[in-house]
């Protein structure tokens, strides 16, 4: 039995919103950003994840995301992704992910909102509304959209608008339970989504590290990795301890 809030009032029509970050994919073998050895220790955000980086060295930016995409094709969803998908059988589950990987979808989650874009898609560097599926792992310099502009990764870089933030806020505002999995809550506007939950709606965070949650009196922290933390939450939700 874990000492988490009573969730006994939740039923099959209750909306559970998961807000996931890099930690949910860590056990699949994808590096997080801010842990020891994380991606932002190996690369500078400013060299690979900003519009300025793309303007000054598009080859480097393209190579960085091509490598991420190549790695994504070699990994599989883990127990946490699978448990979140499994909960769809019992609740109205929505996933909001900051991750650009597709592991929630590959695990079977039917409703996934991508806050920071999708690694397996490209977009026109002239018109962000032109988005395409990528065959394989590589966008090559010289690959162009239908208007003749170079294709870039379909990811939201630092300093760019987050077009999906409003639909994400709407989902959180409708939630009966908000579960935050594997995110350091360092990046806005994503981290601000916790403020949108209605008063009294429980917030459960699953993350092995300490998190800044003192603004959220309704928050409970399961200090575990995503796989075991999700397993415990599932048992609790389904009344099995
Ligand atoms: N299970 C659960 N959580 C884990 C695990 C694990 N196995 N391993 C690490 N974590 C946690 C870390 O403790 C940390 O709190 O995952 C979190 C990862 O935090 P970040 O690396 O900051 O990733 P994230 O919060 O997703 O970053 C947000 O920042 O760089 C941008 O656009 C990028 O979407 C990303 C955004």
Coordinates of C-alpha atoms and ligand atoms in Angstrom, one line a residue:
X1 CA 0.0 0.0 0.0
X2 CA 1.4 3.4 -0.8
X3 CA 0.5 6.5 1.0
X4 CA -0.9 8.4 -2.0
X5 CA -4.2 10.4 -2.0
X6 CA -7.5 8.5 -2.1
X7 CA -8.4 8.1 -5.7
X8 CA -11.4 5.9 -5.0
X9 CA -13.8 8.4 -6.6
X10 CA -12.3 8.0 -10.0
X11 CA -14.3 5.9 -12.5
X12 CA -14.3 4.9 -16.1
X13 CA -15.3 8.4 -17.3
X14 CA -12.7 10.2 -15.1
X15 CA -10.1 12.0 -17.1
X16 CA -6.5 11.2 -16.2
X17 CA -4.0 13.5 -17.8
X18 CA -0.3 12.4 -17.9
X19 CA 2.3 15.1 -18.5
X20 CA 5.5 13.3 -19.4
X21 CA 9.1 14.3 -19.9
X22 CA 12.4 12.7 -20.9
X23 CA 12.4 10.5 -17.8
X24 CA 9.5 8.4 -19.0
X25 CA 11.7 7.3 -21.9
X26 CA 15.0 6.9 -19.9
X27 CA 14.4 3.2 -19.3
X28 CA 14.0 2.7 -23.1
X29 CA 17.6 4.0 -23.4
X30 CA 17.0 7.6 -24.5
X31 CA 19.1 10.2 -22.6
X32 CA 17.3 12.8 -20.6
X33 CA 18.4 16.5 -20.9
X34 CA 19.4 17.7 -17.5
X35 CA 20.5 14.6 -15.5
X36 CA 24.2 13.8 -15.1
X37 CA 25.4 12.8 -18.5
X38 CA 22.2 14.2 -20.1
X39 CA 22.1 15.7 -23.6
X40 CA 22.6 19.3 -22.5
X41 CA 25.9 18.3 -20.9
X42 CA 27.1 17.0 -24.2
X43 CA 25.7 19.7 -26.5
X44 CA 24.9 23.3 -26.1
X45 CA 21.2 24.2 -26.3
X46 CA 22.3 27.3 -28.2
X47 CA 24.2 25.3 -30.8
X48 CA 21.5 22.8 -31.6
X49 CA 18.1 23.8 -30.3
X50 CA 17.4 27.4 -31.2
X51 CA 16.4 29.2 -34.4
X52 CA 19.7 31.1 -34.2
X53 CA 21.5 27.7 -34.3
X54 CA 19.6 26.7 -37.4
X55 CA 20.4 30.1 -39.0
X56 CA 24.1 29.8 -38.3
X57 CA 24.9 26.1 -38.6
X58 CA 21.9 24.1 -40.0
X59 CA 24.2 21.1 -40.8
X60 CA 25.0 20.7 -37.2
X61 CA 21.4 21.0 -36.1
X62 CA 20.3 18.6 -38.7
X63 CA 23.0 16.1 -37.7
X64 CA 22.0 16.4 -34.0
X65 CA 18.3 15.5 -34.7
X66 CA 19.2 12.9 -37.3
X67 CA 21.2 11.1 -34.6
X68 CA 18.3 11.4 -32.1
X69 CA 15.9 10.0 -34.8
X70 CA 18.3 7.1 -35.7
X71 CA 18.5 6.2 -32.0
X72 CA 14.7 6.4 -31.7
X73 CA 14.3 3.7 -34.4
X74 CA 16.5 1.4 -32.4
X75 CA 14.6 1.6 -29.0
X76 CA 11.2 0.3 -27.8
X77 CA 8.6 1.6 -25.4
X78 CA 9.2 0.6 -21.8
X79 CA 7.0 -0.5 -18.9
X80 CA 5.9 3.0 -18.0
X81 CA 4.7 3.8 -21.6
X82 CA 2.9 0.5 -21.6
X83 CA 1.2 1.0 -18.2
X84 CA 0.0 4.4 -19.2
X85 CA -1.5 2.9 -22.4
X86 CA -3.0 0.0 -20.4
X87 CA -4.9 2.5 -18.1
X88 CA -7.0 3.5 -21.2
X89 CA -9.0 0.3 -20.5
X90 CA -10.1 1.8 -17.2
X91 CA -10.1 5.6 -17.5
X92 CA -10.3 8.4 -20.1
X93 CA -6.5 8.8 -20.5
X94 CA -4.9 11.7 -22.2
X95 CA -1.1 12.1 -22.6
X96 CA 0.6 15.4 -23.0
X97 CA 4.3 14.8 -23.7
X98 CA 7.2 17.1 -23.9
X99 CA 9.1 14.3 -25.6
X100 CA 9.6 14.3 -29.3
X101 CA 9.9 10.5 -29.4
X102 CA 6.9 8.4 -30.4
X103 CA 7.1 5.8 -27.6
X104 CA 3.7 6.6 -26.0
X105 CA 2.0 6.0 -29.4
X106 CA 4.0 2.9 -30.1
X107 CA 3.0 1.6 -26.6
X108 CA -0.7 2.0 -27.7
X109 CA -1.7 5.4 -26.2
X110 CA -4.4 6.7 -28.5
X111 CA -4.5 10.3 -27.4
X112 CA -1.1 11.9 -27.4
X113 CA -0.6 15.7 -27.6
X114 CA 3.0 16.6 -28.6
X115 CA 3.9 19.9 -26.9
X116 CA 7.4 20.1 -28.4
X117 CA 6.9 18.5 -31.8
X118 CA 7.6 15.1 -33.2
X119 CA 11.1 13.8 -34.1
X120 CA 9.7 11.6 -36.9
X121 CA 8.3 14.5 -38.8
X122 CA 9.9 17.3 -40.8
X123 CA 8.6 20.8 -41.4
X124 CA 9.3 23.5 -43.9
X125 CA 11.8 26.1 -42.7
X126 CA 9.6 28.7 -44.5
X127 CA 6.1 27.6 -43.5
X128 CA 5.7 25.7 -40.2
X129 CA 2.2 24.5 -41.3
X130 CA 3.9 22.2 -43.9
X131 CA 4.7 19.1 -41.9
X132 CA 5.7 15.7 -43.4
X133 CA 6.4 12.2 -42.1
X134 CA 10.0 11.2 -42.5
X135 CA 10.9 7.9 -44.1
X136 CA 13.8 6.4 -42.1
X137 CA 15.9 8.5 -39.9
X138 CA 17.5 11.2 -42.0
X139 CA 16.6 14.7 -43.2
X140 CA 19.3 15.6 -45.7
X141 CA 20.4 19.1 -46.5
X142 CA 18.8 19.7 -49.9
X143 CA 15.5 17.9 -48.9
X144 CA 12.8 20.5 -49.5
X145 CA 9.2 21.2 -48.9
X146 CA 6.6 21.6 -51.7
X147 CA 7.5 25.3 -51.8
X148 CA 11.2 24.6 -52.3
X149 CA 12.4 25.5 -48.7
X150 CA 14.8 23.3 -46.8
X151 CA 13.2 20.8 -44.4
X152 CA 14.0 21.1 -40.7
X153 CA 13.1 18.9 -37.7
X154 CA 9.5 19.3 -36.6
X155 CA 10.5 20.2 -33.1
X156 CA 9.9 23.3 -31.0
X157 CA 13.2 25.0 -30.3
X158 CA 14.0 27.3 -27.4
X159 CA 12.7 30.8 -28.3
X160 CA 9.9 29.5 -30.5
X161 CA 6.2 29.5 -29.9
X162 CA 4.6 26.4 -28.4
X163 CA 1.5 26.2 -30.6
X164 CA 0.0 23.2 -28.6
X165 CA 0.0 24.9 -25.2
X166 CA -3.6 26.0 -25.3
X167 CA -5.1 22.6 -26.1
X168 CA -2.8 21.2 -23.4
X169 CA -4.1 23.7 -20.9
X170 CA -7.7 22.8 -21.8
X171 CA -7.0 19.1 -21.2
X172 CA -5.3 19.8 -17.8
X173 CA -8.2 22.0 -16.8
X174 CA -10.6 19.1 -17.5
X175 CA -8.5 16.6 -15.6
X176 CA -9.7 14.7 -12.6
X177 CA -6.1 13.5 -11.9
X178 CA -2.9 15.0 -13.2
X179 CA 0.1 12.6 -13.3
X180 CA 3.5 14.2 -14.0
X181 CA 6.1 11.6 -15.1
X182 CA 9.8 12.0 -15.6
X183 CA 10.1 15.8 -16.0
X184 CA 12.4 18.2 -14.1
X185 CA 9.7 20.9 -14.6
X186 CA 12.4 23.3 -15.6
X187 CA 11.0 24.3 -19.0
X188 CA 8.0 26.7 -19.5
X189 CA 5.3 26.9 -20.6
X190 CA 5.1 23.1 -20.0
X191 CA 5.9 23.3 -16.3
X192 CA 3.1 25.9 -15.9
X193 CA 0.5 23.3 -16.8
X194 CA 0.4 22.2 -13.2
X195 CA -1.1 25.6 -12.3
X196 CA -4.0 24.9 -14.6
X197 CA -5.4 21.9 -12.7
X198 CA -8.6 22.7 -10.9
X199 CA -8.3 23.3 -7.1
X200 CA -8.4 20.0 -5.3
X201 CA -7.5 17.9 -8.3
X202 CA -4.8 15.6 -7.1
X203 CA -1.4 15.9 -8.8
X204 CA 1.0 12.9 -8.6
X205 CA 4.6 13.2 -9.7
X206 CA 6.7 10.2 -10.5
X207 CA 10.4 11.0 -10.6
X208 CA 13.4 9.6 -8.7
X209 CA 14.8 13.2 -8.2
X210 CA 13.7 15.9 -5.9
X211 CA 11.2 18.3 -7.6
X212 CA 9.9 21.8 -6.8
X213 CA 6.4 21.0 -5.8
X214 CA 5.8 23.2 -2.8
X215 CA 3.5 25.5 -4.8
X216 CA 1.1 22.6 -5.2
X217 CA -0.6 21.5 -2.0
X218 CA -2.5 18.8 -3.8
X219 CA 0.8 17.2 -5.1
X220 CA 2.2 13.9 -4.0
X221 CA 5.6 12.7 -5.1
X222 CA 6.3 9.0 -5.8
X223 CA 10.1 9.1 -5.8
X224 CA 10.7 6.2 -8.2
X225 CA 11.7 5.5 -11.7
X226 CA 8.9 5.7 -14.2
X227 CA 8.5 1.9 -14.7
X228 CA 8.1 1.0 -11.0
X229 CA 6.4 4.3 -10.1
X230 CA 3.7 3.7 -12.8
X231 CA 3.2 0.1 -11.7
X232 CA 2.5 1.3 -8.1
X233 CA 0.2 4.0 -9.3
X234 CA -1.7 1.5 -11.5
X235 CA -2.2 -0.8 -8.6
X236 CA -3.4 2.0 -6.4
X237 CA -5.8 3.3 -9.1
X238 CA -7.2 -0.2 -9.7
X239 CA -7.7 -0.7 -5.9
X240 CA -5.0 -3.4 -5.6
X241 CA -2.9 -1.7 -2.9
Ligands
LIG1 N1 12.1 7.5 -14.5 C1 11.5 8.7 -14.3 N2 12.1 9.8 -14.3 C2 13.4 9.8 -14.5 C3 14.1 8.7 -14.9 C4 13.4 7.5 -14.9 N3 14.0 6.3 -15.1 N4 15.4 9.1 -15.1 C5 15.5 10.4 -15.0 N5 14.3 10.9 -14.6 C6 13.9 12.2 -14.4 C7 14.9 13.2 -13.8 O1 15.1 13.0 -12.4 C8 14.4 14.5 -14.3 O2 13.6 15.1 -13.3 O3 13.5 12.8 -15.6 C9 13.6 14.2 -15.5 C10 14.2 14.7 -16.8 O4 14.3 16.1 -16.8 P1 14.9 16.9 -18.1 O5 16.1 16.2 -18.5 O6 14.9 18.3 -17.7 O7 13.8 16.6 -19.2 P2 12.4 17.3 -19.4 O8 11.8 17.8 -18.1 O9 11.6 16.4 -20.3 O10 12.8 18.6 -20.3 C11 11.8 19.4 -20.8 O11 13.5 20.6 -22.0 O12 15.4 20.5 -23.3 C12 14.0 20.7 -23.3 O13 12.6 20.4 -25.1 C13 13.3 19.7 -24.2 O14 11.2 18.6 -23.8 C14 12.4 19.0 -23.2 C15 12.2 20.0 -22.1

